[in-house]
Coordinates of C-alpha atoms in Angstrom, one line a residue:
M1 CA 13.3 20.8 11.3
A2 CA 9.6 19.0 10.7
R3 CA 7.4 18.2 13.6
R4 CA 7.1 14.5 12.0
A5 CA 11.2 14.7 12.6
M6 CA 11.2 16.0 15.9
S7 CA 8.9 13.1 17.1
V8 CA 10.9 10.1 15.3
L9 CA 13.9 11.5 16.6
R10 CA 12.4 11.6 20.5
H11 CA 12.5 7.7 20.0
W12 CA 15.1 7.3 17.6
S13 CA 17.2 4.6 20.1
S14 CA 14.2 2.3 20.5
R15 CA 13.6 2.2 16.4
V16 CA 14.1 -0.9 14.5
F17 CA 15.4 -0.3 10.9
S18 CA 14.3 -3.0 7.8
V19 CA 16.3 -3.3 4.6
E20 CA 15.1 -5.4 1.8
V21 CA 17.8 -6.7 -0.5
D22 CA 15.6 -9.4 -2.9
G23 CA 12.7 -9.2 -1.1
A24 CA 13.7 -10.5 2.1
P25 CA 14.1 -8.1 4.6
D26 CA 17.0 -7.7 7.3
Y27 CA 16.5 -6.0 10.8
F28 CA 18.6 -4.3 12.8
S29 CA 18.3 -1.9 15.7
I30 CA 20.9 0.5 17.4
Q31 CA 22.2 0.8 20.6
E32 CA 25.3 2.6 22.8
A33 CA 27.4 0.3 23.5
H34 CA 28.4 -2.8 21.6
L35 CA 28.1 -6.3 23.3
G36 CA 29.7 -8.9 21.1
E37 CA 26.6 -9.0 18.9
E38 CA 27.0 -10.3 14.9
V39 CA 27.0 -8.2 12.4
P40 CA 23.5 -7.4 10.6
K41 CA 23.1 -9.5 7.4
V42 CA 22.9 -6.5 5.3
F43 CA 26.2 -4.9 6.6
R44 CA 28.1 -8.5 6.4
E45 CA 27.6 -8.5 2.6
V46 CA 28.4 -5.0 2.1
P47 CA 32.5 -4.9 0.3
K48 CA 35.1 -3.4 2.1
S49 CA 35.4 -1.0 -1.0
D50 CA 32.0 0.5 -0.1
K51 CA 30.2 3.0 1.8
C52 CA 26.4 2.7 3.0
Y53 CA 24.1 5.4 3.7
S54 CA 20.0 5.6 4.8
V55 CA 17.6 7.9 3.6
L56 CA 14.3 8.2 5.5
V57 CA 11.3 10.1 4.9
C58 CA 9.2 11.9 7.4
G59 CA 7.6 14.9 6.8
S60 CA 4.5 16.3 8.7
D61 CA 2.2 17.0 5.2
R62 CA 1.0 13.3 4.5
I63 CA 0.8 14.7 0.5
R64 CA 3.9 16.0 -0.1
T65 CA 5.5 13.4 1.8
A66 CA 3.2 10.8 -0.1
K67 CA 4.8 12.7 -3.7
F68 CA 8.3 13.0 -2.7
Y69 CA 8.8 9.6 -1.2
A70 CA 7.3 8.1 -4.7
Q71 CA 9.7 10.4 -6.7
L72 CA 12.7 9.7 -4.4
K73 CA 14.0 6.5 -5.9
E74 CA 14.4 7.9 -9.3
T75 CA 15.9 11.1 -7.9
L76 CA 18.8 9.1 -6.3
L77 CA 19.6 6.9 -9.2
R78 CA 20.0 9.7 -11.2
E79 CA 22.2 12.1 -8.8
L80 CA 24.0 9.8 -7.2
P81 CA 27.2 7.3 -8.9
V82 CA 26.3 5.1 -11.6
R83 CA 27.3 2.0 -9.3
C84 CA 25.2 2.8 -6.6
D85 CA 22.9 0.2 -5.1
V86 CA 19.3 1.5 -3.9
F87 CA 17.2 -0.8 -1.4
P88 CA 13.9 -0.4 -0.2
M89 CA 14.4 0.7 3.8
S90 CA 11.8 1.4 7.0
S91 CA 11.9 2.5 10.2
F92 CA 9.7 2.0 13.0
Q93 CA 8.5 1.6 16.5
P94 CA 7.5 -2.3 17.1
N95 CA 3.8 -2.4 18.1
V96 CA 3.4 1.2 17.7
K97 CA 0.7 2.6 15.1
D98 CA 1.7 5.2 12.3
S99 CA 5.6 5.1 13.5
L100 CA 6.6 3.7 10.4
I101 CA 8.6 6.0 7.9
N102 CA 9.8 4.9 5.0
G103 CA 12.8 5.4 2.7
Y104 CA 16.3 3.9 0.9
F105 CA 19.2 2.2 2.2
L106 CA 22.1 2.7 -0.4
R107 CA 25.1 1.3 -0.9
H108 CA 28.0 2.2 -3.3
N109 CA 32.0 2.7 -3.9
S110 CA 33.7 5.2 -1.2
V111 CA 35.6 6.7 -4.3
S112 CA 33.0 8.8 -5.2
S113 CA 31.6 9.4 -1.7
F114 CA 32.1 13.2 -1.7
R115 CA 29.8 13.4 -4.3
S116 CA 27.2 11.6 -2.7
E117 CA 27.6 13.1 0.4
S118 CA 27.2 16.7 -0.9
F119 CA 23.9 15.5 -2.9
L120 CA 22.3 14.0 0.4
R121 CA 23.3 16.9 2.8
N122 CA 21.5 19.3 0.2
L123 CA 18.7 16.8 0.2
L124 CA 18.7 17.0 4.0
L125 CA 18.5 20.7 4.1
E126 CA 15.9 21.0 1.2
E127 CA 13.5 18.1 2.4
P128 CA 11.9 16.6 4.7
V129 CA 14.6 13.4 5.5
L130 CA 16.7 12.5 7.7
V131 CA 20.2 10.5 6.6
C132 CA 22.6 8.4 8.3
S133 CA 26.0 7.4 7.2
Y134 CA 27.2 3.7 8.1
V135 CA 30.8 3.5 9.2
R136 CA 32.6 -0.2 9.2
G137 CA 35.5 -0.6 12.1
E138 CA 38.6 -1.2 11.3
D139 CA 38.2 -5.1 12.3
G140 CA 34.9 -5.3 10.1
R141 CA 32.9 -6.6 13.1
V142 CA 31.5 -3.7 14.1
W143 CA 29.4 -1.0 12.2
T144 CA 28.3 2.2 13.8
Q145 CA 25.5 4.6 12.8
H146 CA 25.7 8.3 12.5
L147 CA 22.3 10.6 12.4
W148 CA 23.3 13.7 10.3
S149 CA 22.2 16.7 11.7
D150 CA 20.7 19.6 9.5
A151 CA 21.6 22.3 11.6
D152 CA 25.7 21.9 11.4
S153 CA 26.3 21.3 7.8
E154 CA 30.0 21.6 8.2
T155 CA 30.2 18.2 9.6
T156 CA 27.0 16.9 8.9
E157 CA 27.1 14.1 11.7
T158 CA 26.0 14.2 15.3
S159 CA 28.4 14.0 17.8
T160 CA 27.1 10.5 19.0
Q161 CA 27.1 7.6 17.4
H162 CA 25.0 4.0 18.0
F163 CA 26.4 0.6 17.3
V164 CA 24.4 -1.3 14.3
V165 CA 22.9 -4.6 16.0
P166 CA 20.9 -7.5 14.6
S167 CA 17.4 -7.3 15.8
E168 CA 14.3 -9.9 15.4
A169 CA 11.5 -9.8 12.8
P170 CA 8.4 -8.2 14.4
E171 CA 5.6 -10.2 15.2
C172 CA 3.7 -8.1 12.4
H173 CA 5.1 -7.1 9.4
P174 CA 6.2 -3.3 9.6
S175 CA 4.0 -2.1 7.1
T176 CA 0.8 -3.0 9.0
L177 CA 1.3 -0.2 11.2
N178 CA 0.4 2.4 8.7
I179 CA -2.3 0.7 6.9
I180 CA -5.3 2.1 8.7
N181 CA -6.4 5.6 6.4
S182 CA -3.2 5.4 4.5
D183 CA -3.4 2.3 2.4
V184 CA -7.2 1.7 3.4
F185 CA -9.7 4.1 4.3
Y186 CA -12.7 3.4 7.0
S187 CA -14.7 6.3 6.6
F188 CA -15.7 9.2 4.0
E189 CA -14.2 12.0 5.8
G190 CA -10.6 10.3 6.1
A191 CA -10.6 9.7 2.0
F192 CA -11.8 13.0 1.0
G193 CA -9.7 14.8 3.8
V194 CA -7.1 13.4 1.7
L195 CA -8.4 14.5 -2.0
Q196 CA -9.5 17.9 -0.4
K197 CA -5.5 18.4 0.4
C198 CA -5.0 17.7 -3.0
G199 CA -7.0 20.4 -5.0
D200 CA -4.1 23.0 -5.1
I201 CA -1.8 20.2 -6.9
I202 CA -3.7 17.9 -8.7
P203 CA -6.7 19.8 -10.4
E204 CA -8.6 16.5 -11.4
A205 CA -9.3 16.3 -7.4
K206 CA -11.6 19.5 -7.6
S207 CA -13.3 17.8 -10.4
V208 CA -13.9 14.7 -8.3
M209 CA -15.0 16.2 -5.1
E210 CA -17.8 18.2 -7.4
L211 CA -19.3 14.5 -8.0
L212 CA -18.8 13.2 -4.2
P213 CA -22.1 12.8 -1.8
R214 CA -21.7 15.8 0.8
R215 CA -21.6 12.9 3.4
A216 CA -21.7 9.0 3.6
D217 CA -24.9 7.8 4.4
A218 CA -25.0 3.9 5.4
R219 CA -28.2 2.5 5.4
R220 CA -28.1 -0.6 7.6
E221 CA -31.1 -2.5 5.9
P222 CA -31.5 -2.3 2.1
D223 CA -35.4 -2.6 0.9
F224 CA -34.4 -5.3 -1.4
P225 CA -30.6 -7.3 -1.8
V226 CA -27.6 -5.8 -2.7
V227 CA -25.2 -8.6 -4.0
V228 CA -21.5 -7.7 -4.8
I229 CA -19.5 -9.6 -7.2
E230 CA -15.9 -9.7 -6.7
G231 CA -12.9 -11.3 -8.1
L232 CA -9.4 -10.7 -10.0
D233 CA -9.7 -9.8 -13.6
A234 CA -10.8 -12.1 -16.1
T235 CA -12.9 -14.5 -13.7
G236 CA -16.3 -14.1 -15.4
K237 CA -17.4 -10.7 -13.5
T238 CA -18.8 -8.8 -16.3
T239 CA -20.6 -11.9 -17.8
L240 CA -22.2 -13.3 -14.3
T241 CA -23.5 -9.7 -13.4
E242 CA -25.3 -9.1 -16.5
S243 CA -26.4 -12.0 -16.5
L244 CA -27.7 -11.6 -12.7
K245 CA -29.2 -8.4 -13.8
N246 CA -31.6 -10.0 -16.6
T247 CA -32.8 -13.2 -14.6
L248 CA -33.1 -10.8 -11.2
G249 CA -34.8 -8.0 -12.6
A250 CA -32.0 -6.4 -10.7
T251 CA -30.2 -3.1 -11.4
L252 CA -26.3 -3.5 -11.8
L253 CA -23.6 -0.9 -10.4
R254 CA -20.1 -0.7 -11.0
S255 CA -17.4 0.4 -8.3
P256 CA -15.6 2.9 -9.1
P257 CA -18.5 4.2 -11.1
Q258 CA -18.4 5.5 -14.1
R259 CA -18.6 9.0 -13.5
L260 CA -15.1 8.6 -12.4
S261 CA -14.0 6.9 -15.5
P262 CA -12.2 9.9 -16.8
F263 CA -10.0 10.4 -13.8
R264 CA -8.4 6.8 -13.3
A265 CA -5.7 7.2 -15.5
R266 CA -4.6 10.0 -13.7
F267 CA -4.8 9.0 -10.4
D268 CA -3.2 5.7 -11.1
Q269 CA 0.0 7.7 -11.3
E270 CA -0.3 9.2 -7.7
P271 CA 1.4 7.7 -4.9
P272 CA -0.5 5.1 -2.8
L273 CA -2.1 7.6 -0.6
I274 CA -4.0 9.6 -3.0
R275 CA -4.6 6.9 -5.4
R276 CA -6.4 4.9 -2.4
A277 CA -8.1 8.0 -1.5
F278 CA -9.9 8.2 -4.8
Y279 CA -10.9 4.5 -5.4
A280 CA -12.1 5.1 -1.7
L281 CA -14.5 7.5 -2.3
G282 CA -15.4 5.8 -5.6
N283 CA -16.8 3.0 -3.3
Y284 CA -19.0 6.1 -1.3
M285 CA -20.5 7.2 -4.6
T286 CA -21.6 3.9 -5.6
A287 CA -23.1 3.6 -1.8
E288 CA -25.0 6.6 -2.5
Q289 CA -27.0 5.1 -5.9
V290 CA -27.0 1.5 -4.4
G291 CA -28.9 3.3 -1.4
Q292 CA -31.7 4.7 -4.3
E293 CA -31.5 2.0 -6.5
C294 CA -32.2 -0.7 -3.4
M295 CA -35.7 1.1 -2.7
K296 CA -37.2 -0.5 -5.9
T297 CA -35.2 -3.4 -7.3
P298 CA -32.3 -6.2 -6.2
V299 CA -29.0 -4.2 -6.6
I300 CA -26.1 -6.4 -8.3
V301 CA -22.3 -4.6 -8.0
D302 CA -19.6 -5.2 -9.7
R303 CA -16.8 -4.9 -7.2
F304 CA -16.8 -3.1 -3.8
W305 CA -15.0 -1.9 -1.2
H306 CA -13.4 -5.7 -0.8
S307 CA -11.3 -5.0 -4.2
T308 CA -10.3 -1.8 -3.1
A309 CA -9.0 -3.0 0.2
A310 CA -7.6 -6.1 -0.6
Y311 CA -5.4 -4.9 -3.5
A312 CA -4.4 -2.1 -0.9
I313 CA -3.1 -4.5 1.4
A314 CA -1.6 -6.8 -0.7
T315 CA 0.5 -4.3 -2.0
A316 CA 1.4 -2.7 1.5
V317 CA 2.7 -5.6 3.0
S318 CA 5.5 -7.0 1.0
G319 CA 6.6 -11.1 1.2
P320 CA 4.8 -14.1 1.9
V321 CA 1.2 -14.4 2.6
S322 CA 2.1 -15.2 6.4
N323 CA 3.1 -11.3 6.3
L324 CA -0.5 -10.2 6.1
P325 CA -2.3 -9.0 9.1
A326 CA -3.8 -12.0 11.0
E327 CA -7.5 -13.0 10.5
G328 CA -9.6 -10.9 12.6
S329 CA -7.5 -7.6 12.2
E330 CA -9.2 -4.1 12.4
V331 CA -7.8 -3.8 9.2
Y332 CA -10.4 -6.2 7.7
R333 CA -13.3 -4.4 9.3
W334 CA -15.9 -3.1 7.3
P335 CA -16.2 0.8 7.6
S336 CA -19.0 2.0 9.7
D337 CA -20.0 4.6 7.3
L338 CA -20.3 2.6 4.3
L339 CA -23.6 0.7 3.1
Q340 CA -23.1 -3.0 4.1
P341 CA -24.5 -5.6 0.9
S342 CA -26.3 -8.4 2.0
L343 CA -23.8 -11.0 0.3
V344 CA -20.5 -10.7 -1.5
V345 CA -19.4 -13.5 -4.1
L346 CA -15.9 -14.1 -4.5
L347 CA -15.4 -15.9 -7.9
T348 CA -12.2 -17.6 -8.4
L349 CA -10.1 -19.5 -11.0
D350 CA -7.3 -21.7 -11.7
P351 CA -4.6 -19.0 -12.2
E352 CA -3.4 -20.6 -16.0
E353 CA -6.7 -20.2 -17.0
R354 CA -7.1 -16.5 -16.0
K355 CA -4.0 -16.2 -17.8
R356 CA -5.3 -17.7 -20.4
R357 CA -8.8 -15.8 -20.6
L358 CA -6.6 -12.7 -20.2
R359 CA -4.5 -13.0 -23.4
D360 CA -8.0 -13.7 -25.2
R361 CA -9.4 -10.3 -24.0
G362 CA -6.2 -8.5 -24.8
Q363 CA -7.6 -5.0 -22.9
G364 CA -5.4 -2.8 -20.8
K365 CA -4.7 -3.4 -17.6
T366 CA -3.8 -1.3 -14.6
L367 CA -0.4 -1.6 -12.8
E368 CA -1.6 -3.5 -10.3
E369 CA -3.4 -5.8 -12.4
K370 CA -0.6 -6.4 -14.9
E371 CA 1.4 -7.6 -11.1
L372 CA -1.5 -10.0 -10.8
D373 CA -0.3 -11.6 -14.3
H374 CA 3.4 -12.3 -13.3
N375 CA 3.2 -12.2 -9.4
R376 CA 1.8 -15.6 -8.2
L377 CA 2.9 -14.4 -4.7
F378 CA 0.8 -11.0 -5.0
R379 CA -1.9 -12.9 -6.1
L380 CA -2.0 -14.9 -3.4
K381 CA -2.1 -12.1 -1.2
V382 CA -4.8 -10.4 -2.7
E383 CA -7.1 -13.5 -2.6
E384 CA -6.5 -14.3 1.4
A385 CA -7.1 -10.7 1.8
Y386 CA -10.4 -11.0 -0.1
R387 CA -11.2 -13.7 2.3
R388 CA -10.4 -12.1 5.3
I389 CA -12.8 -8.9 5.0
S390 CA -15.6 -9.1 7.4
G391 CA -18.7 -7.3 7.0
P392 CA -20.0 -9.6 5.2
P393 CA -17.2 -12.1 4.3
C394 CA -17.0 -13.9 1.1
V395 CA -19.0 -16.5 -0.4
V396 CA -16.1 -18.6 -3.0
V397 CA -17.2 -19.8 -5.6
D398 CA -15.2 -21.9 -8.8
A399 CA -15.5 -19.6 -11.6
S400 CA -14.0 -22.3 -13.8
P401 CA -17.2 -24.0 -15.2
S402 CA -18.8 -22.6 -17.8
A403 CA -20.7 -19.5 -17.9
D404 CA -24.1 -21.3 -17.4
Q405 CA -23.0 -23.0 -14.4
V406 CA -21.4 -20.7 -12.5
L407 CA -24.6 -18.5 -13.0
Q408 CA -26.6 -21.5 -11.5
Q409 CA -24.0 -21.8 -8.8
V410 CA -24.3 -18.3 -7.7
Q411 CA -28.4 -18.1 -8.1
L412 CA -28.7 -21.2 -5.7
V413 CA -26.3 -19.2 -3.0
I414 CA -28.4 -15.7 -3.7
R415 CA -31.6 -17.7 -2.9
G416 CA -30.1 -19.5 0.1
K417 CA -28.5 -16.3 1.6
C418 CA -30.9 -13.5 0.2
H419 CA -34.2 -15.5 -0.3
L420 CA -34.3 -14.2 -3.9

């Protein structure tokens, strides 16, 4: 059994489990004795003819685990009976960093349970997973969880059982426990280490590493101001950055840099761990360019670390804006080895106007940009994450007036903050 699984099992009885049905999490825990607690909501809604299972991914190899989990839902839907509901699931120790493991909760008709259990048993023997079955008591008011053992494929279940009971929602959304250096990277070495391990399975990773600086060089005081322009697509960043380049006599750079463009489509297909590491390293490549140019002229940067972090945080944390880490959380801190800009301007725009501009552009978009178009909640989380990032914080500018008016407003901000 993998080391990670062994570690998880040592604390199994102290873990909390979460199942998301229609985007709303239902939390439950386990205990050795039943004291008359209610049945957790996710089990109350299970038809009498259905059986329930869970599969949690807990491999020690981060890269293999990330890729396996990314493919797991498709595998389950393909291999399990047609009438099988698959819901996102996670397990964690409250307030314990890096304790989160993800997986799926399965619910389907008991008529086909033999086929399902056969498949899950094989999965347990071949992959870094923990499998549980859930058994309903005769009166339907008590459920028990049975953790399967990979050491005894005949019985599949351990000799012990735990009763399933409701659990209160944690103070912090469970996904925040694993954000640091999994969804958001705070050092060059952390992101580089992920791509380095991908070299054998993603040929493009080696090509990207050849383009990277040998180390991060965080210049504390640029000779000339460095101004980053942030904002969702179609807020006018490109028009504004070009105008600022001309009016300030500045160098214009973009993150990720053009040199990474041939690889973006490939890494956009990868699980979050690998995709985030790729974009984080793009910031360090841009920082190297900024460090060279800001010795000669002011530098304008079209997107930087704020975008990388804000999209990652908003994607990792499901549910409403209130689920985001609290303002001041360490997940919003600036990487210590990444060049800090002199000023960050965040362009905001009315959602309907932004949609109109996107339609007029008709350009291809990433999956996350498409998500912004139809998911108001996701957009709100991205914008709020932008605002909470420190070092330096964003100065918000309304991008709805004409391009000339927005330019004048931003120039005033730059003069006031950077004395240009």
